[in-house]
Every structure is written in C-alpha cells, then in structure tokens.
Amino acid sequence: MIVKVCGMREADNIRQVDTLQSVDWMGFIFYPPSSRFVAEVPAYLPQHSKRVGVFVNATLPDIRHRQEEFSFDLIQLHGDEPPLFCHALRTHLKAGTQIIKMIAITSPEDLEKTHPYEDDVDYFLFETKCSSYGGSGQQFNWNILQHYTGKTPFLITGGIGAKDTEKVKAFQHPQFAGIDLNSGFETAPALKDPELIQSFLALIK
C-alpha cells in the first residue's frame, strides 16, 4: 500500500518524515490560498520518498517549471483540469513522470467523472467534495468506492487520522493503491508529527 504524506514545506520536518521508511510519497502544494503553500524550494527535499507536486488549475509552463525546481516524480492535479489538459501535460513533463487526478466524491454518480481520464492519468485520488480546493479534512463514505469499476488504481484522502487504522486495514478494492495523509497528522499547518505517522503506519502496514 502506497502512503503519501501531503502538505509538506519545512526542511527539518521534511527530513524527519523522510526517515520513515513506510512513507512512499511526499506532497508539496503549489496553491497560494492554501495554508500549506510552498513559496520557495526548502533547504531539504526528500531523498527516500518520491516527490509529488500538487497543483490547482495551474498552467503547463508553471507545472514544468516547478518540476525542474523540485525534480518531481509525480504531478497531482487537484483542480478542475479537463482530460485534454492531462493529455497535454504528458508532453510537458520529464519522461516517466506519473499523473494523479483528484476526483471529489459524495455519491456513486461522482465516480462517472473518472471515465474520460482513464487513458491519461496513472492514479486517481478520491477526496471528500467541498466548496474549496484545499480539502475539508472530512471523510466521505468509502463504501461508495465499491461502485468504482475503472482500471486506474486509486488513493483515498480526506480526514484520515490516527484513529482510522482499522478502517484502512479493512478497506478492500482491486484498484485500491494507497492513502494520502495530511491534516490528521499535523501539529500546525504544514508541520507533521513524525511519531504519530510512524505509530499509525506500524499498525496498518
């Protein structure tokens, strides 16, 4: 199971989380309204975890520029980017870069939005639908995902916290690839609690 820790910014905290061998991906948010917005390259970038750039309705040149700065392994699109944008993005990224597309979920009907993206993304990220792009910190009903019949693997995010170990362990789906952790493991915006993450992952992995 892939474990992504998102909303990282501070060099020392990045280093601490990067030492946790169970953290596979680390996300950096480039959306100015976010309290976890990354304005400049931190003094330390992950060496063990893969680097994920998170964008909301950004331009192709901006995403490419950030990839050159941060050497991203994956690009996450967290806005209203259409399938054609995802298709065009492939030609702007370094070879081998994978693309994640967020899909906001409240009902089984929302899963139909995945169909046009199937050939142009490597992963879906299923998030709780809310009025803003930054996420609500609330969970949606994961049972909805049993209606997902697509071929693209997915991660789950939205309000996952230390209390959810049994829920994560119990969830099963052929395309379930991993989880995305953020506010549920913070002491402040963009500051994660490494010990809390480590104890959580020790119980689910």
mmCIF file of C-alpha atoms in Angstrom:
data_model
loop_
_atom_site.group_PDB
_atom_site.id
_atom_site.type_symbol
_atom_site.label_atom_id
_atom_site.label_comp_id
_atom_site.label_asym_id
_atom_site.label_seq_id
_atom_site.Cartn_x
_atom_site.Cartn_y
_atom_site.Cartn_z
ATOM 1 C CA MET A 1 0.000 0.000 0.000
ATOM 2 C CA ILE A 2 1.329 3.422 -1.010
ATOM 3 C CA VAL A 3 1.488 6.003 1.773
ATOM 4 C CA LYS A 4 1.583 9.645 0.697
ATOM 5 C CA VAL A 5 2.117 12.424 3.224
ATOM 6 C CA CYS A 6 0.972 15.710 1.728
ATOM 7 C CA GLY A 7 1.279 19.372 2.624
ATOM 8 C CA MET A 8 4.994 19.397 3.453
ATOM 9 C CA ARG A 9 7.029 22.620 3.496
ATOM 10 C CA GLU A 10 9.577 22.975 6.319
ATOM 11 C CA ALA A 11 13.027 21.480 5.703
ATOM 12 C CA ASP A 12 13.549 19.909 9.137
ATOM 13 C CA ASN A 13 10.069 18.387 9.120
ATOM 14 C CA ILE A 14 10.573 17.054 5.606
ATOM 15 C CA ARG A 15 13.803 15.403 6.754
ATOM 16 C CA GLN A 16 12.073 13.833 9.774
ATOM 17 C CA VAL A 17 9.244 12.370 7.713
ATOM 18 C CA ASP A 18 11.645 11.238 5.005
ATOM 19 C CA THR A 19 13.421 8.999 7.521
ATOM 20 C CA LEU A 20 10.198 6.999 7.992
ATOM 21 C CA GLN A 21 10.712 4.075 5.628
ATOM 22 C CA SER A 22 6.965 3.472 5.355
ATOM 23 C CA VAL A 23 6.310 6.877 3.717
ATOM 24 C CA ASP A 24 6.457 6.325 -0.041
ATOM 25 C CA TRP A 25 5.444 9.722 -1.448
ATOM 26 C CA MET A 26 5.667 13.271 -0.124
ATOM 27 C CA GLY A 27 3.462 16.059 -1.468
ATOM 28 C CA PHE A 28 4.194 19.779 -1.938
ATOM 29 C CA ILE A 29 1.281 22.145 -2.558
ATOM 30 C CA PHE A 30 1.501 24.998 -5.078
ATOM 31 C CA TYR A 31 -1.853 26.670 -4.475
ATOM 32 C CA PRO A 32 -1.376 30.145 -2.941
ATOM 33 C CA PRO A 33 -4.611 30.197 -0.891
ATOM 34 C CA SER A 34 -3.533 27.027 0.932
ATOM 35 C CA SER A 35 -2.012 27.342 4.412
ATOM 36 C CA ARG A 36 0.481 24.714 3.219
ATOM 37 C CA PHE A 37 1.550 26.643 0.120
ATOM 38 C CA VAL A 38 5.215 26.202 -0.802
ATOM 39 C CA ALA A 39 6.635 29.561 -1.887
ATOM 40 C CA GLU A 40 10.263 28.511 -2.289
ATOM 41 C CA VAL A 41 12.380 25.390 -2.521
ATOM 42 C CA PRO A 42 13.064 24.046 1.002
ATOM 43 C CA ALA A 43 16.663 23.571 2.107
ATOM 44 C CA TYR A 44 15.988 19.820 2.251
ATOM 45 C CA LEU A 45 13.971 17.739 -0.195
ATOM 46 C CA PRO A 46 13.096 14.062 0.297
ATOM 47 C CA GLN A 47 15.734 11.540 -0.741
ATOM 48 C CA HIS A 48 13.797 8.371 0.126
ATOM 49 C CA SER A 49 10.182 9.328 -0.597
ATOM 50 C CA LYS A 50 9.077 10.154 -4.117
ATOM 51 C CA ARG A 51 8.272 13.830 -4.636
ATOM 52 C CA VAL A 52 4.751 14.890 -5.643
ATOM 53 C CA GLY A 53 3.848 18.367 -6.872
ATOM 54 C CA VAL A 54 0.229 19.318 -6.135
ATOM 55 C CA PHE A 55 -1.372 21.910 -8.420
ATOM 56 C CA VAL A 56 -4.782 23.554 -8.750
ATOM 57 C CA ASN A 57 -5.686 24.799 -12.236
ATOM 58 C CA ALA A 58 -2.057 25.733 -12.941
ATOM 59 C CA THR A 59 -0.604 26.332 -16.396
ATOM 60 C CA LEU A 60 1.531 23.767 -18.208
ATOM 61 C CA PRO A 61 4.644 26.007 -18.113
ATOM 62 C CA ASP A 62 4.226 26.593 -14.364
ATOM 63 C CA ILE A 63 3.994 22.869 -13.655
ATOM 64 C CA ARG A 64 7.032 22.195 -15.819
ATOM 65 C CA HIS A 65 8.984 24.955 -14.067
ATOM 66 C CA ARG A 66 8.169 23.550 -10.635
ATOM 67 C CA GLN A 67 9.163 20.073 -11.750
ATOM 68 C CA GLU A 68 12.550 21.387 -12.816
ATOM 69 C CA GLU A 69 12.964 23.084 -9.403
ATOM 70 C CA PHE A 70 11.851 20.130 -7.282
ATOM 71 C CA SER A 71 12.558 17.104 -9.535
ATOM 72 C CA PHE A 72 9.036 15.779 -9.074
ATOM 73 C CA ASP A 73 8.329 12.107 -9.703
ATOM 74 C CA LEU A 74 4.574 12.641 -9.808
ATOM 75 C CA ILE A 75 2.232 15.546 -10.559
ATOM 76 C CA GLN A 76 -1.126 15.748 -8.759
ATOM 77 C CA LEU A 77 -3.912 17.802 -10.333
ATOM 78 C CA HIS A 78 -6.297 18.937 -7.610
ATOM 79 C CA GLY A 79 -8.494 21.390 -9.510
ATOM 80 C CA ASP A 80 -10.873 21.382 -12.473
ATOM 81 C CA GLU A 81 -8.332 20.250 -15.041
ATOM 82 C CA PRO A 82 -10.089 18.592 -18.024
ATOM 83 C CA PRO A 83 -8.930 15.333 -19.633
ATOM 84 C CA LEU A 84 -7.330 17.214 -22.543
ATOM 85 C CA PHE A 85 -5.133 19.086 -20.086
ATOM 86 C CA CYS A 86 -3.945 15.801 -18.583
ATOM 87 C CA HIS A 87 -3.191 14.527 -22.071
ATOM 88 C CA ALA A 88 -1.204 17.668 -22.943
ATOM 89 C CA LEU A 89 0.637 17.563 -19.632
ATOM 90 C CA ARG A 90 2.362 14.320 -20.636
ATOM 91 C CA THR A 91 4.337 16.153 -23.316
ATOM 92 C CA HIS A 92 5.476 18.840 -20.852
ATOM 93 C CA LEU A 93 6.794 16.521 -18.169
ATOM 94 C CA LYS A 94 10.028 14.602 -17.880
ATOM 95 C CA ALA A 95 9.800 11.046 -19.159
ATOM 96 C CA GLY A 96 8.487 8.658 -16.554
ATOM 97 C CA THR A 97 6.597 11.272 -14.533
ATOM 98 C CA GLN A 98 3.248 9.948 -13.340
ATOM 99 C CA ILE A 99 0.000 11.925 -13.109
ATOM 100 C CA ILE A 100 -2.576 11.814 -10.313
ATOM 101 C CA LYS A 101 -6.041 13.339 -10.799
ATOM 102 C CA MET A 102 -8.227 14.227 -7.836
ATOM 103 C CA ILE A 103 -11.920 13.369 -8.076
ATOM 104 C CA ALA A 104 -14.248 14.786 -5.409
ATOM 105 C CA ILE A 105 -16.753 12.242 -4.079
ATOM 106 C CA THR A 106 -20.136 12.449 -2.382
ATOM 107 C CA SER A 107 -22.126 9.788 -4.245
ATOM 108 C CA PRO A 108 -21.600 6.828 -6.624
ATOM 109 C CA GLU A 109 -22.507 9.116 -9.526
ATOM 110 C CA ASP A 110 -19.329 11.114 -8.936
ATOM 111 C CA LEU A 111 -17.294 8.078 -9.967
ATOM 112 C CA GLU A 112 -18.540 8.549 -13.528
ATOM 113 C CA LYS A 113 -16.216 11.561 -13.747
ATOM 114 C CA THR A 114 -13.265 9.175 -13.869
ATOM 115 C CA HIS A 115 -14.182 7.712 -17.277
ATOM 116 C CA PRO A 116 -12.776 10.493 -19.523
ATOM 117 C CA TYR A 117 -9.461 10.481 -17.638
ATOM 118 C CA GLU A 118 -8.754 6.740 -17.740
ATOM 119 C CA ASP A 119 -6.203 6.867 -20.563
ATOM 120 C CA ASP A 120 -4.383 9.998 -19.415
ATOM 121 C CA VAL A 121 -3.656 9.544 -15.700
ATOM 122 C CA ASP A 122 -1.805 6.930 -13.668
ATOM 123 C CA TYR A 123 -3.768 7.275 -10.422
ATOM 124 C CA PHE A 124 -6.974 8.793 -9.133
ATOM 125 C CA LEU A 125 -7.129 10.448 -5.734
ATOM 126 C CA PHE A 126 -10.627 10.235 -4.245
ATOM 127 C CA GLU A 127 -11.280 13.216 -1.968
ATOM 128 C CA THR A 128 -14.244 14.490 0.037
ATOM 129 C CA LYS A 129 -16.185 17.031 -2.010
ATOM 130 C CA CYS A 130 -16.165 20.518 -0.506
ATOM 131 C CA SER A 131 -16.568 24.158 -1.538
ATOM 132 C CA SER A 132 -12.809 24.843 -1.691
ATOM 133 C CA TYR A 133 -9.861 23.207 -3.450
ATOM 134 C CA GLY A 134 -7.841 22.669 -0.288
ATOM 135 C CA GLY A 135 -9.873 19.808 1.148
ATOM 136 C CA SER A 136 -12.240 19.779 4.102
ATOM 137 C CA GLY A 137 -10.415 17.429 6.448
ATOM 138 C CA GLN A 138 -13.609 15.354 6.490
ATOM 139 C CA GLN A 139 -14.147 11.783 5.316
ATOM 140 C CA PHE A 140 -16.580 10.630 2.685
ATOM 141 C CA ASN A 141 -18.268 7.234 2.744
ATOM 142 C CA TRP A 142 -15.603 4.862 1.448
ATOM 143 C CA ASN A 143 -18.263 2.248 0.657
ATOM 144 C CA ILE A 144 -19.121 4.408 -2.363
ATOM 145 C CA LEU A 145 -15.851 3.276 -3.928
ATOM 146 C CA GLN A 146 -17.150 -0.272 -4.254
ATOM 147 C CA HIS A 147 -19.049 1.112 -7.272
ATOM 148 C CA TYR A 148 -15.759 2.026 -8.969
ATOM 149 C CA THR A 149 -15.107 -0.338 -11.884
ATOM 150 C CA GLY A 150 -12.298 1.527 -13.630
ATOM 151 C CA LYS A 151 -8.866 0.178 -14.487
ATOM 152 C CA THR A 152 -6.867 3.034 -12.952
ATOM 153 C CA PRO A 153 -5.588 2.485 -9.382
ATOM 154 C CA PHE A 154 -6.637 5.000 -6.725
ATOM 155 C CA LEU A 155 -5.644 6.502 -3.407
ATOM 156 C CA ILE A 156 -8.029 7.729 -0.701
ATOM 157 C CA THR A 157 -7.697 11.029 1.139
ATOM 158 C CA GLY A 158 -9.829 13.324 3.252
ATOM 159 C CA GLY A 159 -9.795 13.348 7.026
ATOM 160 C CA ILE A 160 -7.743 10.206 7.617
ATOM 161 C CA GLY A 161 -6.353 10.273 11.156
ATOM 162 C CA ALA A 162 -4.616 8.095 13.720
ATOM 163 C CA LYS A 163 -7.980 6.648 14.820
ATOM 164 C CA ASP A 164 -8.579 5.117 11.386
ATOM 165 C CA THR A 165 -6.144 2.206 11.497
ATOM 166 C CA GLU A 166 -8.839 -0.489 11.480
ATOM 167 C CA LYS A 167 -10.833 1.285 8.784
ATOM 168 C CA VAL A 168 -7.810 1.428 6.485
ATOM 169 C CA LYS A 169 -6.888 -2.197 7.162
ATOM 170 C CA ALA A 170 -10.452 -3.346 6.481
ATOM 171 C CA PHE A 171 -10.917 -1.497 3.189
ATOM 172 C CA GLN A 172 -10.547 -3.688 0.122
ATOM 173 C CA HIS A 173 -10.886 -2.992 -3.592
ATOM 174 C CA PRO A 174 -8.977 -4.420 -6.586
ATOM 175 C CA GLN A 175 -7.712 -0.954 -7.552
ATOM 176 C CA PHE A 176 -7.045 0.392 -4.058
ATOM 177 C CA ALA A 177 -3.418 1.555 -4.163
ATOM 178 C CA GLY A 178 -2.919 3.649 -1.036
ATOM 179 C CA ILE A 179 -3.770 6.514 1.283
ATOM 180 C CA ASP A 180 -2.949 10.222 1.440
ATOM 181 C CA LEU A 181 -2.323 11.698 4.908
ATOM 182 C CA ASN A 182 -2.392 15.387 5.750
ATOM 183 C CA SER A 183 -4.181 17.449 8.419
ATOM 184 C CA GLY A 184 -4.969 14.451 10.635
ATOM 185 C CA PHE A 185 -1.266 14.132 11.424
ATOM 186 C CA GLU A 186 -0.346 17.798 11.893
ATOM 187 C CA THR A 187 0.643 19.867 14.894
ATOM 188 C CA ALA A 188 0.165 23.001 12.732
ATOM 189 C CA PRO A 189 -0.445 23.605 9.014
ATOM 190 C CA ALA A 190 2.441 22.035 7.038
ATOM 191 C CA LEU A 191 4.028 20.568 10.188
ATOM 192 C CA LYS A 192 3.584 16.802 10.555
ATOM 193 C CA ASP A 193 4.044 14.706 13.688
ATOM 194 C CA PRO A 194 6.586 12.034 12.640
ATOM 195 C CA GLU A 195 5.995 9.873 15.715
ATOM 196 C CA LEU A 196 2.237 9.846 15.148
ATOM 197 C CA ILE A 197 2.729 8.915 11.495
ATOM 198 C CA GLN A 198 5.178 6.174 12.407
ATOM 199 C CA SER A 199 2.904 4.610 15.027
ATOM 200 C CA PHE A 200 -0.057 4.754 12.632
ATOM 201 C CA LEU A 201 1.838 3.124 9.778
ATOM 202 C CA ALA A 202 3.240 0.425 12.052
ATOM 203 C CA LEU A 203 -0.340 -0.701 12.659
ATOM 204 C CA ILE A 204 -1.541 -0.680 9.046
ATOM 205 C CA LYS A 205 1.479 -1.935 7.103
#
